[in-house]
Amino acid sequence: MPANGGNSVLCRLEGIRKSFALPNGKPILVLDGVTLEVRAQEILAVLGPSGCGKSTLMRILAGLIPPDAGQVVQRGMRLDGINPAVAIVFQNFALYPWLTVYENVEEPLEALGMDPAAREDAVERVLFLVGLGGFEEAYPRELSGGMKQRVGIARALAVEPEILCMDEPFSQVDALTAETLRGEVVRFWSDREKNPQTIFMVSHDIDEVVTMATRIVVLGAHPGHIRRIIENPLAFPRDPRDRAFLRLVSEIHTVITEAEMPDVKPQPAAAQQAPERAAWEPLPDASASEMIGLLEVLDDHGGRENVFALVNILGTDFGKILNVVKAAELLEFVDTPRQDVVLTDLGRRFLAASVPVRKGIFTEQVEALRVFRDLVARLREAERHEMDQDVLLTTFAIQLPYEDSQRLLGTLVNWGRHAELLDHDPDLGKVFLKEETPAEAPPGA
């Protein structure tokens, strides 16, 4: 089945601007000047990091919150209040725990005043559609995460919305269940005899949006704004191993990580090979000095120590010890058989070396990590060999969505400084190669 649908506009967001008040009363601008058409017969995905305003944009579309400026136009009429054409599937299921599956799905239909016979037909239809036939009398506490989300999807489908909004609906379920649900959502959307005509979903997962979406909106953050809108012409079902799929993933990744957003250009023939999949390592929360301290303690204890004993030896909590051990293992300085932490040959060689040689070994291990290889290569290609901090934070949020982007930045800069690969100026908001200094930096920066 082709990915492209009709071009008629169901809803239009025009110049949307939205701020929220922080606890100290200071306003923070979340969305600024967002204009976007939502068309019939499409799956429109809004992709972006935490804090870019994608969920806020969805709630404005649904009429749950008003914009500070701009307007929502639904089928030519300015929206005032709840959008009657929209139903929402929430990230955290949002089920009533005291109601059965049947009653959870029936509740919005009853609120709409639908007669009992019609409600029964509608509930049975959508429960069958999402694979929950036979679970009508179960309560949410008796269901798995995937089944709970099926209930949420069924409840939204029961009112037959023109636009089904999905707020990161698969982030709370396991990978296999998420893959199954994505396929089922595409399947019932493709049934032109029933609503929803359109799905509006927000996500932080590049593979997910390439799998499902016919059009992809990439948002930037601070404040939220549209960086690029990319059409996805791939036919369903989509194979994540397909070269065209991989090229689109790579293109979106480039959009996210580029400091400046040039127009999409045709790829040269040399680029038609399937790109290597980006796989950045999540850097454990540990500094270079903490890793070196761990190696020295292990050396003092014959090169091997129980991880629980290290808590008392180093006088810190177990979680912190695990992070330091994971970091040292990532750089191949230690191994972790069972509950022990053991110096590797490389770790012993590092400890026996002079300071300059230690520096060289550390740099070599850090450079072997994909996150540093990619970042250093991009910095070398960039004008003035620097990158906006916000671009890197956005990339972290996309590549490693379950990690703290600000914390990752701190760890990356700490390791990068120790390896003399890169540095960071928080006042300028720039990350740059170590041998380079930002042009605008003040003396001594």
Short mmCIF file of C-alpha atoms in Angstrom, two decimals:
data_model
loop_
_atom_site.label_atom_id
_atom_site.label_comp_id
_atom_site.label_asym_id
_atom_site.label_seq_id
_atom_site.Cartn_x
_atom_site.Cartn_y
_atom_site.Cartn_z
CA MET A 1 0.00 0.00 0.00
CA PRO A 2 1.43 3.44 -0.85
CA ALA A 3 2.29 5.78 1.98
CA ASN A 4 0.85 8.95 0.53
CA GLY A 5 -2.77 9.86 1.14
CA GLY A 6 -4.99 12.77 0.23
CA ASN A 7 -3.98 16.42 0.45
CA SER A 8 -7.11 18.04 1.91
CA VAL A 9 -6.44 19.92 5.13
CA LEU A 10 -8.38 18.81 8.20
CA CYS A 11 -6.74 21.17 10.67
CA ARG A 12 -4.26 24.02 10.54
CA LEU A 13 -2.09 25.35 13.35
CA GLU A 14 -1.25 28.98 12.56
CA GLY A 15 1.55 30.89 14.27
CA ILE A 16 1.26 28.95 17.52
CA ARG A 17 3.06 30.49 20.47
CA LYS A 18 2.89 29.14 24.02
CA SER A 19 4.62 29.93 27.33
CA PHE A 20 4.37 28.37 30.77
CA ALA A 21 5.29 29.79 34.16
CA LEU A 22 8.15 28.21 36.09
CA PRO A 23 7.76 27.65 39.87
CA ASN A 24 9.59 30.94 40.46
CA GLY A 25 7.00 32.73 38.33
CA LYS A 26 9.35 33.35 35.42
CA PRO A 27 7.78 32.47 32.04
CA ILE A 28 9.46 30.01 29.70
CA LEU A 29 8.66 30.06 25.99
CA VAL A 30 7.83 26.51 24.85
CA LEU A 31 6.56 27.05 21.28
CA ASP A 32 7.22 29.99 19.01
CA GLY A 33 5.61 30.63 15.63
CA VAL A 34 4.65 27.06 14.74
CA THR A 35 2.53 26.78 11.60
CA LEU A 36 1.54 23.30 10.46
CA GLU A 37 -1.16 21.68 8.33
CA VAL A 38 -2.70 18.38 9.38
CA ARG A 39 -3.98 16.66 6.24
CA ALA A 40 -6.51 13.93 5.58
CA GLN A 41 -5.28 10.35 5.14
CA GLU A 42 -1.84 10.86 6.64
CA ILE A 43 0.16 9.74 9.66
CA LEU A 44 1.88 12.92 10.76
CA ALA A 45 4.71 12.41 13.26
CA VAL A 46 6.24 15.22 15.30
CA LEU A 47 9.76 14.24 16.29
CA GLY A 48 11.88 16.02 18.83
CA PRO A 49 13.64 15.91 22.20
CA SER A 50 12.09 16.35 25.62
CA GLY A 51 11.24 19.99 26.18
CA CYS A 52 10.74 20.93 22.53
CA GLY A 53 6.98 21.36 22.98
CA LYS A 54 5.72 18.46 20.86
CA SER A 55 3.21 17.25 23.48
CA THR A 56 2.13 20.85 24.10
CA LEU A 57 1.52 21.26 20.37
CA MET A 58 -0.64 18.13 20.35
CA ARG A 59 -2.68 19.39 23.30
CA ILE A 60 -3.24 22.72 21.57
CA LEU A 61 -4.42 20.86 18.46
CA ALA A 62 -6.84 18.88 20.65
CA GLY A 63 -8.09 22.04 22.35
CA LEU A 64 -6.98 20.91 25.80
CA ILE A 65 -4.94 24.09 26.27
CA PRO A 66 -5.17 27.39 24.39
CA PRO A 67 -2.23 29.01 22.60
CA ASP A 68 -0.98 32.39 23.82
CA ALA A 69 -0.85 33.55 20.22
CA GLY A 70 -1.93 32.08 16.90
CA GLN A 71 -4.95 29.89 16.26
CA VAL A 72 -6.16 26.40 15.45
CA VAL A 73 -8.46 26.17 12.43
CA GLN A 74 -10.49 22.95 12.16
CA ARG A 75 -12.13 22.46 8.74
CA GLY A 76 -12.10 26.22 8.13
CA MET A 77 -13.47 27.22 11.55
CA ARG A 78 -11.39 28.73 14.32
CA LEU A 79 -11.28 26.35 17.27
CA ASP A 80 -12.62 27.59 20.58
CA GLY A 81 -12.33 24.93 23.29
CA ILE A 82 -12.13 21.17 22.84
CA ASN A 83 -11.61 19.94 19.28
CA PRO A 84 -14.54 17.57 18.58
CA ALA A 85 -12.64 15.91 15.72
CA VAL A 86 -9.81 14.67 17.98
CA ALA A 87 -9.30 11.77 20.40
CA ILE A 88 -6.06 11.16 22.32
CA VAL A 89 -4.05 8.08 23.29
CA PHE A 90 -1.83 9.04 26.21
CA GLN A 91 1.66 7.82 27.05
CA ASN A 92 0.72 6.58 30.54
CA PHE A 93 -2.52 4.79 29.46
CA ALA A 94 -4.80 7.07 31.58
CA LEU A 95 -7.31 4.33 32.34
CA TYR A 96 -9.86 4.40 35.15
CA PRO A 97 -8.63 1.65 37.52
CA TRP A 98 -12.10 1.10 39.02
CA LEU A 99 -13.67 0.41 35.60
CA THR A 100 -13.42 -2.75 33.54
CA VAL A 101 -11.96 -2.80 30.03
CA TYR A 102 -15.48 -2.59 28.59
CA GLU A 103 -16.45 0.30 30.88
CA ASN A 104 -13.25 2.23 30.14
CA VAL A 105 -13.96 2.08 26.41
CA GLU A 106 -17.66 2.79 26.87
CA GLU A 107 -17.19 5.84 29.13
CA PRO A 108 -16.59 8.50 26.42
CA LEU A 109 -19.49 7.13 24.36
CA GLU A 110 -21.81 7.47 27.33
CA ALA A 111 -20.56 11.02 27.85
CA LEU A 112 -21.51 11.77 24.23
CA GLY A 113 -25.06 10.58 24.90
CA MET A 114 -24.94 7.54 22.63
CA ASP A 115 -27.77 5.06 23.23
CA PRO A 116 -26.90 1.72 24.96
CA ALA A 117 -27.29 -0.48 21.87
CA ALA A 118 -25.03 1.73 19.75
CA ARG A 119 -22.50 1.89 22.59
CA GLU A 120 -22.40 -1.89 22.82
CA ASP A 121 -21.83 -2.25 19.07
CA ALA A 122 -19.06 0.37 19.10
CA VAL A 123 -17.25 -1.12 22.11
CA GLU A 124 -17.37 -4.66 20.74
CA ARG A 125 -16.10 -3.46 17.35
CA VAL A 126 -13.05 -1.61 18.68
CA LEU A 127 -12.15 -4.26 21.26
CA PHE A 128 -12.10 -6.82 18.45
CA LEU A 129 -10.09 -4.42 16.29
CA VAL A 130 -7.32 -4.03 18.87
CA GLY A 131 -7.28 -7.70 19.89
CA LEU A 132 -9.00 -7.44 23.26
CA GLY A 133 -12.02 -9.63 22.59
CA GLY A 134 -12.62 -11.75 25.70
CA PHE A 135 -11.06 -9.21 28.08
CA GLU A 136 -14.17 -7.06 28.51
CA GLU A 137 -14.55 -7.79 32.23
CA ALA A 138 -10.85 -7.45 33.16
CA TYR A 139 -9.61 -4.51 35.23
CA PRO A 140 -6.50 -2.46 34.31
CA ARG A 141 -4.50 -3.95 37.21
CA GLU A 142 -4.92 -7.38 35.58
CA LEU A 143 -3.46 -6.27 32.23
CA SER A 144 0.07 -5.98 30.88
CA GLY A 145 1.38 -2.63 29.67
CA GLY A 146 0.70 -3.54 26.07
CA MET A 147 -2.88 -4.57 26.82
CA LYS A 148 -3.47 -1.36 28.79
CA GLN A 149 -2.36 0.64 25.79
CA ARG A 150 -4.67 -1.38 23.56
CA VAL A 151 -7.53 -0.31 25.85
CA GLY A 152 -6.42 3.31 25.49
CA ILE A 153 -6.35 2.96 21.70
CA ALA A 154 -9.75 1.26 21.67
CA ARG A 155 -11.27 4.01 23.82
CA ALA A 156 -9.97 6.66 21.41
CA LEU A 157 -11.17 4.75 18.33
CA ALA A 158 -14.64 4.19 19.79
CA VAL A 159 -15.63 7.84 19.23
CA GLU A 160 -14.48 7.60 15.59
CA PRO A 161 -12.32 10.75 15.58
CA GLU A 162 -11.16 12.33 12.35
CA ILE A 163 -7.75 12.84 13.95
CA LEU A 164 -6.28 10.32 16.40
CA CYS A 165 -3.59 11.96 18.55
CA MET A 166 -0.97 9.67 20.08
CA ASP A 167 1.43 11.04 22.69
CA GLU A 168 4.47 8.72 22.64
CA PRO A 169 2.04 5.81 22.99
CA PHE A 170 4.59 3.00 22.85
CA SER A 171 7.24 4.33 25.24
CA GLN A 172 5.83 2.47 28.26
CA VAL A 173 5.75 -1.00 26.69
CA ASP A 174 8.48 -3.48 25.77
CA ALA A 175 10.12 -3.37 22.35
CA LEU A 176 8.32 -6.41 20.90
CA THR A 177 4.89 -5.17 22.04
CA ALA A 178 5.66 -1.70 20.68
CA GLU A 179 6.57 -3.17 17.29
CA THR A 180 3.30 -5.14 17.19
CA LEU A 181 1.20 -2.13 18.20
CA ARG A 182 2.80 0.09 15.55
CA GLY A 183 1.83 -2.40 12.87
CA GLU A 184 -1.72 -2.64 14.17
CA VAL A 185 -2.14 1.16 14.30
CA VAL A 186 -1.03 1.44 10.67
CA ARG A 187 -3.42 -1.39 9.77
CA PHE A 188 -6.57 0.20 11.20
CA TRP A 189 -5.58 3.66 9.90
CA SER A 190 -5.30 2.19 6.38
CA ASP A 191 -8.95 1.07 6.50
CA ARG A 192 -10.53 3.92 4.56
CA GLU A 193 -14.03 2.85 5.58
CA LYS A 194 -13.51 4.02 9.16
CA ASN A 195 -12.06 6.96 11.03
CA PRO A 196 -9.48 8.08 11.97
CA GLN A 197 -8.65 9.68 8.66
CA THR A 198 -5.43 10.97 10.16
CA ILE A 199 -3.05 10.11 12.98
CA PHE A 200 -1.06 12.87 14.69
CA MET A 201 1.67 11.30 16.82
CA VAL A 202 4.54 12.70 18.84
CA SER A 203 7.72 10.68 19.34
CA HIS A 204 11.41 10.86 20.16
CA ASP A 205 12.21 7.66 18.22
CA ILE A 206 13.54 8.09 14.67
CA ASP A 207 12.99 4.44 13.70
CA GLU A 208 9.41 4.62 14.99
CA VAL A 209 8.42 7.61 12.90
CA VAL A 210 10.10 6.23 9.77
CA THR A 211 8.19 2.97 10.36
CA MET A 212 4.80 4.66 10.73
CA ALA A 213 4.66 8.22 9.43
CA THR A 214 3.83 9.48 5.95
CA ARG A 215 5.09 12.94 6.93
CA ILE A 216 7.66 13.80 9.60
CA VAL A 217 8.00 17.16 11.38
CA VAL A 218 11.34 17.67 13.11
CA LEU A 219 11.10 20.17 15.96
CA GLY A 220 13.95 22.13 17.46
CA ALA A 221 13.92 23.22 21.08
CA HIS A 222 14.40 26.35 23.24
CA PRO A 223 11.78 27.33 22.13
CA GLY A 224 10.00 24.73 20.05
CA HIS A 225 10.07 25.53 16.32
CA ILE A 226 9.89 23.56 13.08
CA ARG A 227 13.28 22.68 11.66
CA ARG A 228 12.20 20.52 8.73
CA ILE A 229 9.17 18.73 7.35
CA ILE A 230 10.08 15.53 5.50
CA GLU A 231 7.76 13.49 3.32
CA ASN A 232 8.06 9.72 3.76
CA PRO A 233 7.15 8.01 0.45
CA LEU A 234 8.02 4.46 1.57
CA ALA A 235 5.28 1.89 0.98
CA PHE A 236 3.78 -0.12 3.84
CA PRO A 237 4.77 -2.44 5.36
CA ARG A 238 8.22 -0.97 5.92
CA ASP A 239 11.38 -3.01 6.47
CA PRO A 240 13.91 -1.39 8.86
CA ARG A 241 16.69 -3.24 7.03
CA ASP A 242 15.74 -1.75 3.66
CA ARG A 243 18.27 0.68 2.16
CA ALA A 244 15.67 3.39 1.55
CA PHE A 245 14.50 3.08 5.18
CA LEU A 246 18.08 3.42 6.42
CA ARG A 247 18.74 6.41 4.17
CA LEU A 248 15.71 8.23 5.57
CA VAL A 249 16.79 7.46 9.15
CA SER A 250 20.22 8.86 8.30
CA GLU A 251 18.71 11.98 6.70
CA ILE A 252 16.59 12.70 9.78
CA HIS A 253 19.57 12.14 12.05
CA THR A 254 21.52 14.67 9.98
CA VAL A 255 18.69 17.21 10.25
CA ILE A 256 18.72 16.87 14.01
CA THR A 257 22.47 17.12 14.44
CA GLU A 258 23.26 19.90 11.97
CA ALA A 259 23.76 23.32 13.58
CA GLU A 260 22.37 24.95 10.46
CA MET A 261 19.55 23.43 8.45
CA PRO A 262 20.19 23.58 4.71
CA ASP A 263 17.52 22.48 2.25
CA VAL A 264 17.45 18.77 1.56
CA LYS A 265 19.69 18.03 -1.43
CA PRO A 266 19.66 14.92 -3.58
CA GLN A 267 22.20 12.43 -2.33
CA PRO A 268 25.19 11.76 -4.61
CA ALA A 269 25.53 8.32 -6.12
CA ALA A 270 28.28 7.46 -3.62
CA ALA A 271 25.79 7.95 -0.80
CA GLN A 272 23.31 5.41 -2.11
CA GLN A 273 24.86 2.62 -0.04
CA ALA A 274 23.01 1.74 3.14
CA PRO A 275 24.46 3.95 5.89
CA GLU A 276 25.90 2.57 9.08
CA ARG A 277 23.31 2.78 11.84
CA ALA A 278 24.15 5.33 14.49
CA ALA A 279 24.45 3.75 17.91
CA TRP A 280 25.74 6.15 20.51
CA GLU A 281 26.88 4.69 23.79
CA PRO A 282 25.14 5.98 26.95
CA LEU A 283 28.05 7.36 28.96
CA PRO A 284 27.81 6.36 32.64
CA ASP A 285 27.73 9.17 35.18
CA ALA A 286 31.40 9.06 36.17
CA SER A 287 34.32 11.45 35.72
CA ALA A 288 37.76 10.58 34.38
CA SER A 289 39.31 11.15 37.82
CA GLU A 290 36.78 8.78 39.44
CA MET A 291 37.69 6.07 36.94
CA ILE A 292 41.40 6.53 37.59
CA GLY A 293 40.74 6.42 41.34
CA LEU A 294 38.93 3.11 40.90
CA LEU A 295 41.86 1.66 38.93
CA GLU A 296 44.31 2.73 41.63
CA VAL A 297 42.19 1.13 44.38
CA LEU A 298 42.01 -2.12 42.41
CA ASP A 299 45.77 -2.03 41.93
CA ASP A 300 46.22 -1.62 45.69
CA HIS A 301 44.04 -4.73 46.22
CA GLY A 302 45.89 -7.00 43.82
CA GLY A 303 43.96 -6.02 40.72
CA ARG A 304 40.63 -7.55 41.83
CA GLU A 305 37.91 -6.61 44.31
CA ASN A 306 34.30 -7.41 45.04
CA VAL A 307 31.97 -4.63 43.89
CA PHE A 308 30.19 -4.52 47.26
CA ALA A 309 33.51 -4.20 49.10
CA LEU A 310 34.33 -1.18 46.91
CA VAL A 311 31.40 0.67 48.47
CA ASN A 312 33.15 0.63 51.86
CA ILE A 313 36.63 1.13 50.45
CA LEU A 314 35.67 4.18 48.40
CA GLY A 315 33.12 5.47 50.92
CA THR A 316 30.34 6.15 48.43
CA ASP A 317 26.95 4.71 47.54
CA PHE A 318 26.44 1.57 45.48
CA GLY A 319 24.81 3.37 42.54
CA LYS A 320 27.80 5.64 42.15
CA ILE A 321 30.22 2.71 42.32
CA LEU A 322 28.28 0.95 39.57
CA ASN A 323 28.48 4.02 37.33
CA VAL A 324 32.25 4.31 37.81
CA VAL A 325 32.72 0.60 37.17
CA LYS A 326 30.55 0.73 34.04
CA ALA A 327 32.52 3.70 32.75
CA ALA A 328 35.86 1.97 33.32
CA GLU A 329 34.51 -1.17 31.66
CA LEU A 330 33.25 0.86 28.68
CA LEU A 331 36.82 2.11 28.19
CA GLU A 332 38.14 -1.48 28.62
CA PHE A 333 40.14 -0.76 31.77
CA VAL A 334 38.24 -3.37 33.86
CA ASP A 335 36.21 -6.53 33.45
CA THR A 336 33.30 -7.51 35.69
CA PRO A 337 33.07 -11.29 36.12
CA ARG A 338 30.20 -12.10 38.48
CA GLN A 339 30.38 -9.63 41.40
CA ASP A 340 34.06 -8.79 41.01
CA VAL A 341 35.81 -5.91 39.30
CA VAL A 342 39.12 -6.92 37.70
CA LEU A 343 41.85 -4.84 36.09
CA THR A 344 42.41 -5.73 32.43
CA ASP A 345 45.84 -5.81 30.84
CA LEU A 346 45.08 -2.39 29.41
CA GLY A 347 44.16 -1.13 32.89
CA ARG A 348 47.44 -2.39 34.31
CA ARG A 349 49.39 -0.86 31.44
CA PHE A 350 47.58 2.45 32.03
CA LEU A 351 48.52 2.48 35.73
CA ALA A 352 52.16 1.61 35.00
CA ALA A 353 52.56 4.38 32.43
CA SER A 354 53.84 7.91 32.76
CA VAL A 355 51.33 10.76 32.77
CA PRO A 356 51.77 11.58 29.02
CA VAL A 357 51.39 7.90 28.07
CA ARG A 358 48.33 7.59 30.33
CA LYS A 359 46.84 10.55 28.52
CA GLY A 360 47.46 8.88 25.17
CA ILE A 361 45.86 5.61 26.28
CA PHE A 362 42.81 7.40 27.67
CA THR A 363 42.44 9.42 24.48
CA GLU A 364 42.67 6.30 22.32
CA GLN A 365 39.93 4.54 24.32
CA VAL A 366 37.64 7.55 24.28
CA GLU A 367 38.14 8.05 20.54
CA ALA A 368 37.01 4.44 19.99
CA LEU A 369 33.52 5.30 21.27
CA ARG A 370 31.00 6.02 18.55
CA VAL A 371 29.66 9.12 20.27
CA PHE A 372 33.11 10.73 20.29
CA ARG A 373 33.99 9.57 16.76
CA ASP A 374 30.80 11.09 15.37
CA LEU A 375 31.05 14.31 17.35
CA VAL A 376 34.74 14.97 16.66
CA ALA A 377 34.24 14.25 12.95
CA ARG A 378 31.30 16.68 12.82
CA LEU A 379 33.26 19.35 14.69
CA ARG A 380 36.18 19.01 12.27
CA GLU A 381 33.80 19.57 9.35
CA ALA A 382 31.99 22.48 10.98
CA GLU A 383 32.81 26.13 10.46
CA ARG A 384 35.15 27.27 13.25
CA HIS A 385 35.11 23.63 14.46
CA GLU A 386 32.29 24.29 16.89
CA MET A 387 28.69 23.24 17.53
CA ASP A 388 25.79 24.84 19.36
CA GLN A 389 25.24 23.21 22.74
CA ASP A 390 21.50 22.97 22.03
CA VAL A 391 22.14 20.94 18.88
CA LEU A 392 24.16 18.43 20.86
CA LEU A 393 21.52 18.26 23.61
CA THR A 394 18.85 17.64 20.96
CA THR A 395 20.96 14.87 19.44
CA PHE A 396 21.43 13.22 22.82
CA ALA A 397 17.67 13.35 23.41
CA ILE A 398 17.02 11.60 20.08
CA GLN A 399 19.86 9.08 20.19
CA LEU A 400 19.49 8.26 23.89
CA PRO A 401 15.93 9.27 24.80
CA TYR A 402 15.93 7.61 28.23
CA GLU A 403 19.10 9.38 29.39
CA ASP A 404 19.45 12.83 30.93
CA SER A 405 20.81 14.99 28.07
CA GLN A 406 22.29 17.65 30.36
CA ARG A 407 24.05 14.99 32.42
CA LEU A 408 25.37 13.29 29.27
CA LEU A 409 26.76 16.62 28.08
CA GLY A 410 28.63 17.05 31.37
CA THR A 411 30.12 13.55 31.18
CA LEU A 412 31.07 13.91 27.53
CA VAL A 413 32.82 17.22 28.18
CA ASN A 414 34.65 15.79 31.22
CA TRP A 415 35.98 12.82 29.26
CA GLY A 416 36.65 14.97 26.20
CA ARG A 417 38.68 17.47 28.20
CA HIS A 418 40.73 14.73 29.88
CA ALA A 419 41.38 13.20 26.46
CA GLU A 420 42.17 16.67 25.08
CA LEU A 421 39.65 16.12 22.29
CA LEU A 422 37.02 18.80 22.91
CA ASP A 423 35.88 21.52 25.28
CA HIS A 424 32.76 23.43 26.19
CA ASP A 425 31.95 27.08 26.85
CA PRO A 426 28.60 27.21 28.68
CA ASP A 427 28.44 31.01 28.47
CA LEU A 428 28.63 30.93 24.67
CA GLY A 429 26.65 27.68 24.49
CA LYS A 430 29.32 26.09 22.28
CA VAL A 431 31.12 22.76 22.13
CA PHE A 432 34.39 22.92 20.19
CA LEU A 433 37.55 20.97 19.38
CA LYS A 434 40.16 21.23 22.12
CA GLU A 435 42.74 22.85 19.89
CA GLU A 436 40.19 25.45 18.83
CA THR A 437 38.74 28.40 20.73
CA PRO A 438 35.34 29.88 19.78
CA ALA A 439 35.83 33.09 17.84
CA GLU A 440 33.61 35.04 20.22
CA ALA A 441 35.23 33.69 23.37
CA PRO A 442 36.57 36.31 25.79
CA PRO A 443 40.29 36.30 26.63
CA GLY A 444 41.17 33.41 28.89
CA ALA A 445 38.06 31.36 28.01
#
